[in-house]
Amino acid sequence: MTDPETLSVTIVDGYVDEPAHFGVPPYISTYPRYAAGALIDAGVPREQITYHTIDRLRDEPDYWRDVDEADLLIYLGGMTVPGKYVGGTPAEPDEVRKMAWTAGGTSLMGGPVKFGVGDENAGATETERQDLDFDFVAKGDVEAAVYDLVESGLEGFNNRMRDVDEVSRWAQEGAFIVEQHPNHPDHLIAELETSRGCAYRCSFCTEPLYGNPTFRPPPSVVGEVDALSDYGVKHFRIGRQADILAYGGDGEAPNPDALRQLYSGIREVAPDLETLHLDNMNPITIVEWPEASREGIRIIAEHNTPGDTAAFGLESADPIVQEENNLNVTAEECFQAVKIVNEEAGWRPEERSETEGVDNGPPTRLPKLLPGINLLHGLKGEREETYERNREFLQRVYDEGYMLRRINIRQVMAFDGTDMSDTGAEIANEHKQLFKRYKTRVREEIDQPMLERVAPPGTVLPNVHLEYHQDGKTFGRQLGTYPLLVGIPGERELERTIDVAVVDHGYRSVTGVPYPLDLNDASMDELTAIPGIGDRTAGDIVINRPYETVADADLETQFDLSQFVTARGLEHAR
């Protein structure tokens, strides 16, 4: 028997992306936190638990020593939906095998990787279950396997699911692991689990493989937030559930009282939080229980932070595809759900400000909560008409004046245990060229004008984290659910945050300038980024400064600059 007090353990986070769970930086998923908590509960001292992301191993090869020398290596990862990532690159199968080969002690693999592994993390692919040369693969909950494996002296475990008491304990005890994340403390957002499983059985989705919905009670989640806050986390996303509106109920009907306890409890223990967002919301819930859903949506919008997104799994507006894949919402039902979320939560903070006597009002912010639409291609029954029906649905939403925070267009990944396993990627591969043309059309005809509606010129985005340089610009994002990509003229210092005002729009990103933009200090690139200010006008502004007031510059632009442009006076001028 191996004594837990003598164990050295290395946890490697290869990142996860599931239909109802996300853990690619700047997100940290529940898996490493719960695994760390299970280790503590089993008797492993905190100082003997080491956590690394896969990107840290890539960037600093010396850390592979921790993989080699650990008595127990725990690998956590798995992508069951395709995506493109800026903050990190998920582990590829060859890298995971290398960990197993490098490990000098016992090796355990867990997370959604148990559902299958493809040649790459991409859409239009098929997968198969593999052990990737690890000693153990957790086919149940990896955190339960971790606890049982340590309890057994590293001899083995029975695949099982953890219970509510265990996850409540492990979530709090494992919160310390966030301090070892490379993004800690300022650029890290913790994914929070309220439930697992789904009441519905869509053909492609791995979430039903967790069974019917099971819920963590509000004190369990609130206690976890309290613990994470103690370790410096200020950004949270309630993202690990199939449907936030069904939280605390029977798995289908809304329970506004549970949502009120959850959100108010989080605000009470983390009053200084900077981000509180969510992810999945099932549109069929809104349609079936409209009044209770409206109440739940109002509760969320009262407590969240601006720019929040409720992902709607429409998947397809084609009734044939809906029927053949057991999709639970029609295009008309989804439209009604979009309408209700816009009505109840599409307001901006300044529209309900209690401040009086302010001439211009506070700066424009993003709406509190908007729907996002998921569209999935390569499903059974897909035909050319499917693409046009999807585009027509999106066009209708725009034409009738509603807002979508983002439109997510993907191709299916096929996993064993789902109905799509028989069809695989065949349809997706057949339609790849059609898919590319359609996606481009949606970006041009829907995404850009919708983005202008959601974030009109002058919208202020606080705390944009600067991430990389490209083509003479600096790109960054806020922390949150599906944050806007912001391009800022010039190459600014990275890994810091600034406030930004939106001045222009691309298909999936915006151009911004620092907020407030000081006319006495602004660069030519920043000035010419503003619509209506060309090179000549910008040159005149630079030559004629300093200015005492913005009005002294006599700017004639397409929109009012007064809310985000300033002139700080002679003492601040260059």
Coordinates of C-alpha atoms in Angstrom, one line a residue:
M1 CA 0.0 0.0 0.0
T2 CA 1.2 3.5 -0.9
D3 CA 0.7 6.0 1.9
P4 CA -1.2 9.1 0.6
E5 CA 0.9 11.3 2.8
T6 CA 4.0 10.3 0.8
L7 CA 2.5 10.6 -2.7
S8 CA 3.7 13.2 -5.1
V9 CA 1.0 14.0 -7.7
T10 CA 1.2 15.9 -11.0
I11 CA -2.0 17.0 -12.7
V12 CA -1.8 18.0 -16.4
D13 CA -4.7 20.0 -17.9
G14 CA -5.0 19.2 -21.6
Y15 CA -8.2 21.4 -21.7
V16 CA -11.8 20.4 -22.3
D17 CA -14.6 21.5 -24.6
E18 CA -17.9 19.8 -24.1
P19 CA -21.5 20.8 -25.0
A20 CA -21.9 22.0 -21.4
H21 CA -18.4 22.5 -20.1
F22 CA -15.4 24.6 -21.2
G23 CA -11.9 24.7 -19.9
V24 CA -9.5 26.3 -22.5
P25 CA -7.6 29.3 -21.1
P26 CA -8.5 31.8 -19.9
Y27 CA -11.1 29.3 -18.5
I28 CA -10.2 26.7 -16.0
S29 CA -12.7 23.8 -15.9
T30 CA -14.0 21.9 -12.9
Y31 CA -11.9 18.8 -13.6
P32 CA -8.5 19.9 -12.2
R33 CA -10.1 21.6 -9.2
Y34 CA -12.3 18.6 -8.3
A35 CA -9.4 16.2 -8.8
A36 CA -7.2 18.3 -6.5
G37 CA -10.0 18.3 -3.9
A38 CA -10.3 14.5 -4.2
L39 CA -6.6 14.2 -3.6
I40 CA -6.8 16.4 -0.5
D41 CA -9.8 14.4 0.8
A42 CA -7.9 11.2 0.3
G43 CA -5.0 12.4 2.4
V44 CA -2.5 13.8 -0.1
P45 CA -0.8 17.0 1.3
R46 CA -1.4 20.1 -0.7
E47 CA 2.3 20.9 -1.1
Q48 CA 2.8 17.6 -2.9
I49 CA 0.2 18.4 -5.7
T50 CA 1.5 20.1 -8.8
Y51 CA -0.7 21.4 -11.6
H52 CA 0.4 22.2 -15.1
T53 CA -1.4 23.2 -18.3
I54 CA -0.4 21.5 -21.6
D55 CA 0.8 24.9 -22.9
R56 CA 3.2 25.3 -19.9
L57 CA 4.7 21.9 -20.7
R58 CA 5.1 23.1 -24.3
D59 CA 6.6 26.5 -23.4
E60 CA 8.9 25.3 -20.6
P61 CA 10.1 21.7 -21.2
D62 CA 11.8 21.5 -17.8
Y63 CA 8.4 21.0 -16.3
W64 CA 8.2 17.5 -18.0
R65 CA 10.3 16.5 -15.0
D66 CA 7.2 16.7 -12.9
V67 CA 5.5 14.3 -15.2
D68 CA 8.4 11.9 -15.0
E69 CA 9.0 12.0 -11.2
A70 CA 5.4 12.0 -9.9
D71 CA 4.2 8.9 -8.1
L72 CA 0.8 9.6 -9.8
L73 CA 0.2 11.4 -13.0
I74 CA -3.4 12.6 -13.7
Y75 CA -4.2 13.8 -17.3
L76 CA -7.4 15.6 -17.8
G77 CA -8.7 16.6 -21.2
G78 CA -11.0 15.9 -24.1
M79 CA -12.8 17.8 -26.9
T80 CA -16.3 16.7 -27.8
V81 CA -17.2 19.8 -29.8
P82 CA -15.0 21.5 -32.3
G83 CA -13.7 25.0 -31.8
K84 CA -11.0 27.5 -32.5
Y85 CA -9.1 28.9 -29.5
V86 CA -7.0 31.9 -28.8
G87 CA -6.0 31.5 -25.1
G88 CA -4.6 28.0 -25.4
T89 CA -4.2 25.0 -27.7
P90 CA -5.8 21.7 -26.5
A91 CA -3.6 18.7 -26.2
E92 CA -3.3 16.5 -29.3
P93 CA -3.3 12.6 -29.0
D94 CA 0.4 12.3 -29.6
E95 CA 1.2 14.7 -26.7
V96 CA -1.0 12.7 -24.4
R97 CA 0.7 9.5 -25.3
K98 CA 4.1 11.2 -24.6
M99 CA 2.8 11.9 -21.1
A100 CA 2.0 8.2 -20.5
W101 CA 5.4 7.2 -21.9
T102 CA 7.2 9.8 -19.8
A103 CA 5.4 9.1 -16.5
G104 CA 7.6 7.2 -14.1
G105 CA 4.8 6.4 -11.7
T106 CA 1.1 5.4 -12.1
S107 CA -0.8 7.2 -14.8
L108 CA -4.5 8.0 -14.9
M109 CA -6.5 9.6 -17.7
G110 CA -9.9 11.1 -17.4
G111 CA -12.4 13.7 -18.5
P112 CA -14.4 13.8 -21.7
V113 CA -11.4 12.1 -23.4
K114 CA -13.2 8.9 -22.2
F115 CA -15.8 9.4 -24.9
G116 CA -13.3 9.2 -27.8
V117 CA -10.2 10.5 -29.5
G118 CA -9.9 11.7 -33.0
D119 CA -6.8 12.3 -35.2
E120 CA -7.2 16.0 -34.4
N121 CA -9.5 18.4 -32.5
A122 CA -11.7 19.4 -35.4
G123 CA -15.2 19.2 -36.8
A124 CA -16.2 16.7 -39.5
T125 CA -14.2 14.0 -37.7
E126 CA -14.9 10.6 -36.2
T127 CA -13.5 9.3 -33.0
E128 CA -12.8 6.1 -31.1
R129 CA -12.2 5.2 -27.5
Q130 CA -8.5 4.8 -26.7
D131 CA -6.4 4.5 -23.6
L132 CA -3.4 6.3 -25.2
D133 CA -1.1 4.0 -23.2
F134 CA -2.2 5.2 -19.7
D135 CA -2.3 2.7 -16.9
F136 CA -5.9 3.6 -16.0
V137 CA -8.7 5.4 -17.8
A138 CA -11.6 6.7 -15.7
K139 CA -14.8 5.7 -17.4
G140 CA -16.8 7.2 -14.6
D141 CA -16.0 10.5 -12.9
V142 CA -12.3 11.1 -12.9
E143 CA -12.4 12.8 -9.5
A144 CA -14.1 9.8 -8.0
A145 CA -11.4 7.6 -9.6
V146 CA -8.7 9.8 -8.2
Y147 CA -10.1 9.5 -4.7
D148 CA -10.6 5.7 -4.9
L149 CA -7.2 5.1 -6.6
V150 CA -5.4 6.9 -3.8
E151 CA -7.5 5.1 -1.2
S152 CA -6.5 1.8 -2.7
G153 CA -2.8 2.6 -2.6
L154 CA -2.7 3.0 -6.4
E155 CA -4.0 -0.5 -6.9
G156 CA -7.2 0.4 -8.8
F157 CA -10.7 1.7 -8.6
N158 CA -14.3 0.9 -9.6
N159 CA -15.7 3.2 -12.3
R160 CA -18.4 5.2 -10.5
M161 CA -20.0 8.7 -10.4
R162 CA -19.4 11.0 -7.4
D163 CA -22.3 12.1 -5.3
V164 CA -23.4 15.6 -4.3
D165 CA -21.6 15.5 -0.9
E166 CA -18.3 14.5 -2.5
V167 CA -18.5 17.2 -5.2
S168 CA -19.4 19.9 -2.7
R169 CA -16.4 18.9 -0.6
W170 CA -13.9 18.5 -3.4
A171 CA -14.9 21.7 -5.2
Q172 CA -14.0 23.7 -2.1
E173 CA -11.0 21.7 -1.1
G174 CA -9.5 21.8 -4.6
A175 CA -10.0 25.6 -5.1
F176 CA -6.3 26.2 -4.2
I177 CA -5.1 24.7 -7.5
V178 CA -6.1 27.9 -9.4
E179 CA -3.0 29.6 -7.9
Q180 CA -0.8 27.3 -10.0
H181 CA -2.6 28.3 -13.3
P182 CA -0.4 30.5 -15.5
N183 CA -3.2 33.0 -15.9
H184 CA -3.8 33.4 -12.2
P185 CA -5.0 35.8 -10.8
D186 CA -6.0 38.5 -13.2
H187 CA -6.8 36.7 -16.4
L188 CA -8.6 33.5 -15.2
I189 CA -12.3 32.6 -15.3
A190 CA -13.6 29.7 -13.4
E191 CA -16.2 27.4 -15.0
L192 CA -18.9 26.5 -12.4
E193 CA -21.0 23.4 -12.5
T194 CA -24.7 23.5 -11.5
S195 CA -25.8 20.3 -13.1
R196 CA -24.9 17.4 -15.4
G197 CA -26.9 15.4 -17.9
C198 CA -29.8 16.3 -20.1
A199 CA -33.5 15.5 -20.3
Y200 CA -33.3 15.4 -24.1
R201 CA -31.4 13.1 -26.5
C202 CA -30.1 15.0 -29.5
S203 CA -28.3 12.6 -31.9
F204 CA -24.8 14.2 -31.8
C205 CA -24.5 15.3 -28.2
T206 CA -22.4 13.7 -25.4
E207 CA -24.2 15.4 -22.6
P208 CA -27.0 12.8 -22.3
L209 CA -24.2 10.2 -21.7
Y210 CA -24.1 11.7 -18.2
G211 CA -27.7 10.6 -17.7
N212 CA -30.7 12.6 -16.7
P213 CA -30.1 16.0 -15.1
T214 CA -28.7 16.0 -11.5
F215 CA -28.3 19.3 -9.7
R216 CA -25.9 20.7 -7.1
P217 CA -27.9 22.7 -4.5
P218 CA -27.2 26.4 -4.3
P219 CA -25.1 26.2 -1.1
S220 CA -22.8 23.8 -2.8
V221 CA -22.1 26.1 -5.8
V222 CA -22.0 29.2 -3.6
G223 CA -19.5 27.6 -1.2
E224 CA -17.3 26.8 -4.2
V225 CA -17.4 30.5 -5.3
D226 CA -16.6 31.6 -1.8
A227 CA -13.5 29.3 -1.8
L228 CA -12.4 30.4 -5.2
S229 CA -12.7 34.0 -4.2
D230 CA -10.4 33.4 -1.3
Y231 CA -7.8 32.3 -3.8
G232 CA -8.1 35.5 -5.9
V233 CA -10.6 34.5 -8.6
K234 CA -12.9 37.3 -9.6
H235 CA -14.3 36.0 -12.8
F236 CA -16.9 33.2 -13.0
R237 CA -19.1 31.5 -15.6
I238 CA -22.0 29.3 -14.7
G239 CA -21.4 27.2 -17.8
R240 CA -21.5 23.6 -16.7
Q241 CA -25.1 22.7 -17.3
A242 CA -27.4 21.9 -20.3
D243 CA -30.0 24.5 -19.3
I244 CA -29.6 27.2 -16.7
L245 CA -33.3 27.8 -16.6
A246 CA -34.0 24.2 -15.5
Y247 CA -31.6 24.5 -12.6
G248 CA -33.0 23.2 -9.3
G249 CA -36.1 21.8 -10.8
D250 CA -37.2 18.5 -12.4
G251 CA -34.7 18.8 -15.3
E252 CA -37.1 20.5 -17.6
A253 CA -39.3 23.2 -16.0
P254 CA -37.8 26.4 -14.7
N255 CA -37.3 27.0 -10.9
P256 CA -36.9 30.8 -10.4
D257 CA -36.5 30.4 -6.7
A258 CA -33.4 28.2 -7.1
L259 CA -31.9 30.7 -9.6
R260 CA -32.5 33.5 -7.1
Q261 CA -30.8 31.6 -4.3
L262 CA -27.9 30.7 -6.6
Y263 CA -27.3 34.2 -8.1
S264 CA -27.9 36.2 -4.9
G265 CA -25.7 33.8 -3.0
I266 CA -22.9 34.2 -5.4
R267 CA -23.2 38.0 -5.2
E268 CA -23.2 37.8 -1.4
V269 CA -20.0 35.8 -1.0
A270 CA -18.2 37.5 -4.0
P271 CA -19.3 41.1 -3.9
D272 CA -16.3 42.3 -5.7
L273 CA -16.5 39.8 -8.6
E274 CA -15.8 41.3 -12.0
T275 CA -17.5 38.8 -14.3
L276 CA -20.6 36.6 -13.7
H277 CA -21.7 35.0 -17.0
L278 CA -23.5 31.8 -18.0
D279 CA -23.6 29.5 -21.0
N280 CA -26.4 27.1 -22.0
M281 CA -30.1 27.9 -22.0
N282 CA -32.5 25.6 -23.7
P283 CA -35.0 27.6 -25.9
I284 CA -37.7 24.9 -25.6
T285 CA -37.8 25.6 -21.8
I286 CA -38.7 29.2 -22.6
V287 CA -41.4 28.2 -25.1
E288 CA -43.0 25.6 -22.8
W289 CA -42.9 27.7 -19.6
P290 CA -42.8 31.3 -20.8
E291 CA -43.8 33.1 -17.6
A292 CA -41.5 31.2 -15.3
S293 CA -38.7 31.5 -17.8
R294 CA -39.2 35.3 -18.0
E295 CA -38.9 35.5 -14.3
G296 CA -35.7 33.4 -14.3
I297 CA -34.2 35.5 -17.1
R298 CA -35.0 38.7 -15.1
I299 CA -33.2 37.2 -12.1
I300 CA -30.1 36.4 -14.1
A301 CA -30.0 39.9 -15.7
E302 CA -30.4 41.5 -12.3
H303 CA -27.3 39.8 -10.9
N304 CA -25.0 39.1 -13.9
T305 CA -22.4 41.4 -15.6
P306 CA -23.0 43.0 -19.0
G307 CA -22.2 41.1 -22.2
D308 CA -23.6 37.8 -21.0
T309 CA -24.6 35.2 -23.6
A310 CA -27.2 32.4 -23.4
A311 CA -26.2 29.7 -25.9
F312 CA -29.3 28.3 -27.7
G313 CA -28.9 24.9 -29.3
L314 CA -31.1 25.4 -32.3
E315 CA -28.6 23.3 -34.3
S316 CA -30.8 23.3 -37.5
A317 CA -33.8 25.2 -38.8
D318 CA -34.6 22.4 -41.2
P319 CA -37.6 20.3 -39.9
I320 CA -36.3 17.2 -41.6
V321 CA -32.9 17.5 -39.8
Q322 CA -34.8 18.3 -36.6
E323 CA -36.8 15.1 -36.8
E324 CA -34.0 12.7 -37.8
N325 CA -31.7 14.0 -35.1
N326 CA -34.3 14.3 -32.3
L327 CA -33.7 18.0 -31.9
N328 CA -36.2 19.5 -29.4
V329 CA -36.9 23.0 -30.7
T330 CA -38.3 24.2 -34.1
A331 CA -37.1 27.4 -35.8
E332 CA -40.4 29.1 -34.8
E333 CA -40.0 28.1 -31.2
C334 CA -36.4 29.2 -31.1
F335 CA -37.4 32.6 -32.6
Q336 CA -39.9 33.1 -29.8
A337 CA -37.3 32.3 -27.3
V338 CA -34.9 34.8 -28.9
K339 CA -37.7 37.4 -28.7
I340 CA -38.3 36.7 -24.9
V341 CA -34.7 36.9 -23.9
N342 CA -34.3 40.2 -25.8
E343 CA -37.4 41.6 -24.1
E344 CA -36.4 40.6 -20.6
A345 CA -32.6 40.9 -20.6
G346 CA -31.6 42.8 -23.7
W347 CA -31.3 46.1 -21.9
R348 CA -28.1 48.0 -21.2
P349 CA -27.0 49.1 -17.7
E350 CA -27.2 52.8 -18.5
E351 CA -30.8 52.4 -19.6
R352 CA -31.7 51.6 -15.9
S353 CA -29.2 53.8 -14.2
E354 CA -30.6 55.6 -11.2
T355 CA -28.1 58.5 -11.7
E356 CA -29.9 61.8 -12.3
G357 CA -28.7 65.2 -13.4
V358 CA -26.1 63.8 -15.8
D359 CA -26.2 65.6 -19.2
N360 CA -24.9 62.8 -21.4
G361 CA -25.6 59.8 -19.3
P362 CA -23.1 57.0 -18.6
P363 CA -21.2 55.4 -21.5
T364 CA -23.0 52.7 -23.6
R365 CA -22.4 49.1 -22.4
L366 CA -23.1 45.8 -23.9
P367 CA -26.6 44.4 -23.2
K368 CA -27.0 42.4 -20.0
L369 CA -27.9 39.0 -21.6
L370 CA -28.5 38.0 -25.2
P371 CA -29.1 34.7 -26.9
G372 CA -26.4 33.1 -29.0
I373 CA -27.3 30.6 -31.7
N374 CA -25.6 27.2 -32.2
L375 CA -25.9 25.8 -35.7
L376 CA -24.5 22.3 -36.4
H377 CA -23.9 20.8 -39.9
G378 CA -23.3 17.3 -41.1
L379 CA -26.3 15.9 -39.1
K380 CA -28.5 13.2 -40.5
G381 CA -30.9 14.3 -43.2
E382 CA -28.9 17.5 -44.1
R383 CA -29.5 18.7 -47.6
E384 CA -28.7 21.9 -49.6
E385 CA -32.0 23.4 -48.4
T386 CA -30.9 23.1 -44.8
Y387 CA -28.3 25.8 -45.3
E388 CA -30.9 28.2 -46.8
R389 CA -33.3 27.6 -44.0
N390 CA -30.7 28.3 -41.4
R391 CA -29.7 31.6 -43.1
E392 CA -33.4 32.6 -43.4
F393 CA -33.9 32.1 -39.7
L394 CA -30.9 34.3 -38.9
Q395 CA -32.1 36.9 -41.4
R396 CA -35.6 36.9 -39.7
V397 CA -34.1 37.6 -36.3
Y398 CA -32.2 40.6 -37.7
D399 CA -35.0 41.9 -39.8
E400 CA -37.4 41.9 -36.9
G401 CA -35.1 44.0 -34.8
Y402 CA -33.7 41.5 -32.3
M403 CA -30.2 40.9 -31.2
L404 CA -27.9 37.8 -31.1
R405 CA -24.7 38.1 -29.2
R406 CA -23.0 35.5 -31.5
I407 CA -23.7 32.8 -34.1
N408 CA -21.7 29.6 -33.7
I409 CA -21.5 27.6 -36.9
R410 CA -19.8 24.2 -36.6
Q411 CA -19.5 20.7 -38.2
V412 CA -20.4 17.7 -36.2
M413 CA -18.0 15.4 -34.4
A414 CA -19.2 11.8 -34.1
F415 CA -18.8 9.9 -30.8
D416 CA -19.5 6.3 -29.8
G417 CA -22.7 6.1 -27.7
T418 CA -24.4 8.8 -29.7
D419 CA -26.9 8.3 -32.6
M420 CA -24.5 10.1 -34.9
S421 CA -21.9 7.3 -34.5
D422 CA -23.4 5.3 -37.4
T423 CA -23.5 8.3 -39.8
G424 CA -20.1 9.6 -38.7
A425 CA -18.6 12.5 -40.6
E426 CA -19.8 11.3 -44.0
I427 CA -22.4 14.1 -44.6
A428 CA -20.2 16.8 -43.2
N429 CA -17.4 15.8 -45.6
E430 CA -19.7 15.7 -48.6
H431 CA -20.9 19.2 -47.8
K432 CA -17.7 20.9 -46.9
Q433 CA -17.6 23.3 -49.9
L434 CA -21.3 24.1 -49.4
F435 CA -20.6 24.7 -45.7
K436 CA -17.7 27.1 -46.5
R437 CA -19.8 29.2 -48.9
Y438 CA -22.7 29.4 -46.5
K439 CA -20.6 30.3 -43.6
T440 CA -19.0 33.2 -45.5
R441 CA -22.4 34.5 -46.5
V442 CA -23.7 34.4 -42.9
R443 CA -20.6 36.3 -41.7
E444 CA -21.1 39.0 -44.4
E445 CA -24.8 39.4 -44.4
I446 CA -25.8 38.7 -40.8
D447 CA -22.8 38.8 -38.4
Q448 CA -21.5 42.2 -39.3
P449 CA -24.8 44.2 -39.2
M450 CA -25.9 42.2 -36.0
L451 CA -22.6 43.2 -34.4
E452 CA -23.2 46.8 -35.2
R453 CA -26.6 46.5 -33.4
V454 CA -25.2 44.8 -30.4
A455 CA -22.2 47.1 -30.0
P456 CA -22.8 50.4 -31.7
P457 CA -20.0 52.9 -32.1
G458 CA -19.3 54.4 -28.7
T459 CA -20.0 51.2 -26.8
V460 CA -17.4 50.9 -24.0
L461 CA -15.8 47.6 -23.2
P462 CA -14.1 47.7 -19.8
N463 CA -11.0 45.7 -19.0
V464 CA -10.0 44.3 -22.4
H465 CA -7.1 42.0 -21.9
L466 CA -4.4 42.6 -24.6
E467 CA -3.4 39.2 -26.0
Y468 CA -1.4 39.4 -29.2
H469 CA -0.1 41.6 -32.1
Q470 CA -1.0 41.2 -35.7
D471 CA -0.7 43.5 -38.7
G472 CA 0.3 46.5 -36.6
K473 CA -2.7 46.1 -34.3
T474 CA -3.1 44.8 -30.8
F475 CA -5.9 42.3 -30.2
G476 CA -7.6 41.5 -26.9
R477 CA -10.8 40.4 -25.3
Q478 CA -12.7 40.8 -22.1
L479 CA -13.2 37.8 -19.8
G480 CA -16.6 36.3 -20.2
T481 CA -18.8 34.1 -22.4
Y482 CA -17.9 34.4 -26.1
P483 CA -16.2 37.8 -25.6
L484 CA -15.8 40.2 -28.5
L485 CA -12.4 40.2 -30.2
V486 CA -11.2 43.8 -30.2
G487 CA -8.5 45.2 -32.6
I488 CA -6.8 48.3 -31.3
P489 CA -4.5 50.4 -33.6
G490 CA -0.8 50.1 -32.8
E491 CA 1.3 47.6 -30.9
R492 CA 0.6 48.0 -27.2
E493 CA 2.1 46.2 -24.2
L494 CA 0.6 42.8 -23.9
E495 CA -0.8 41.0 -20.8
R496 CA -2.4 44.2 -19.4
T497 CA -6.0 45.5 -19.5
I498 CA -7.4 48.7 -20.9
D499 CA -10.9 50.1 -21.4
V500 CA -11.9 50.4 -25.1
A501 CA -14.6 52.2 -27.0
V502 CA -15.9 50.6 -30.2
V503 CA -15.5 52.6 -33.4
D504 CA -15.9 50.0 -36.2
H505 CA -17.0 46.5 -36.9
G506 CA -15.8 43.4 -38.8
Y507 CA -17.6 40.1 -39.3
R508 CA -16.7 38.7 -35.9
S509 CA -14.7 41.4 -34.3
V510 CA -14.7 45.1 -33.6
T511 CA -12.1 47.9 -33.8
G512 CA -11.7 50.0 -30.7
V513 CA -9.7 52.9 -29.3
P514 CA -8.6 53.4 -25.7
Y515 CA -11.3 54.9 -23.5
P516 CA -11.4 57.7 -23.0
L517 CA -9.4 58.7 -26.1
D518 CA -7.5 61.9 -25.3
L519 CA -7.3 64.1 -28.4
N520 CA -4.1 65.7 -26.9
D521 CA -2.4 62.3 -26.8
A522 CA -4.0 60.1 -29.5
S523 CA -1.9 58.6 -32.3
M524 CA -2.7 59.1 -35.9
D525 CA -3.7 55.4 -36.2
E526 CA -6.1 55.8 -33.3
L527 CA -7.7 58.9 -34.8
T528 CA -8.1 57.5 -38.3
A529 CA -9.8 54.4 -36.8
I530 CA -12.8 56.6 -36.0
P531 CA -15.3 56.7 -38.9
G532 CA -15.3 60.1 -40.5
I533 CA -11.8 61.0 -39.5
G534 CA -9.4 60.5 -42.4
D535 CA -5.7 61.1 -42.6
R536 CA -6.1 64.8 -43.4
T537 CA -8.5 65.5 -40.4
A538 CA -6.3 63.4 -38.1
G539 CA -3.3 65.3 -39.2
D540 CA -5.0 68.6 -38.5
I541 CA -6.0 67.4 -35.1
V542 CA -2.4 66.5 -34.3
I543 CA -1.0 69.7 -35.7
N544 CA -3.4 72.0 -33.9
R545 CA -3.3 70.5 -30.4
P546 CA -3.4 70.9 -27.5
Y547 CA -7.1 71.5 -27.0
E548 CA -8.8 72.7 -23.9
T549 CA -12.0 70.9 -24.8
V550 CA -13.2 68.4 -27.4
A551 CA -15.4 71.1 -28.9
D552 CA -12.2 73.1 -29.7
A553 CA -11.2 70.4 -32.2
D554 CA -14.4 71.1 -34.2
L555 CA -14.8 67.4 -35.2
E556 CA -17.5 66.5 -37.8
T557 CA -18.0 62.8 -37.6
Q558 CA -20.7 60.3 -38.3
F559 CA -21.6 59.8 -34.6
D560 CA -21.3 61.7 -31.3
L561 CA -17.8 61.4 -29.9
S562 CA -18.5 63.2 -26.7
Q563 CA -19.1 60.1 -24.6
F564 CA -15.7 58.6 -25.2
V565 CA -13.3 61.3 -26.4
T566 CA -11.7 63.8 -24.0
A567 CA -9.2 66.6 -24.0
R568 CA -7.3 66.5 -20.8
G569 CA -5.8 69.9 -21.0
L570 CA -2.4 71.5 -21.5
E571 CA -0.7 69.7 -18.6
H572 CA -1.4 66.3 -20.3
A573 CA -0.5 67.3 -23.8
R574 CA 2.5 65.9 -25.6

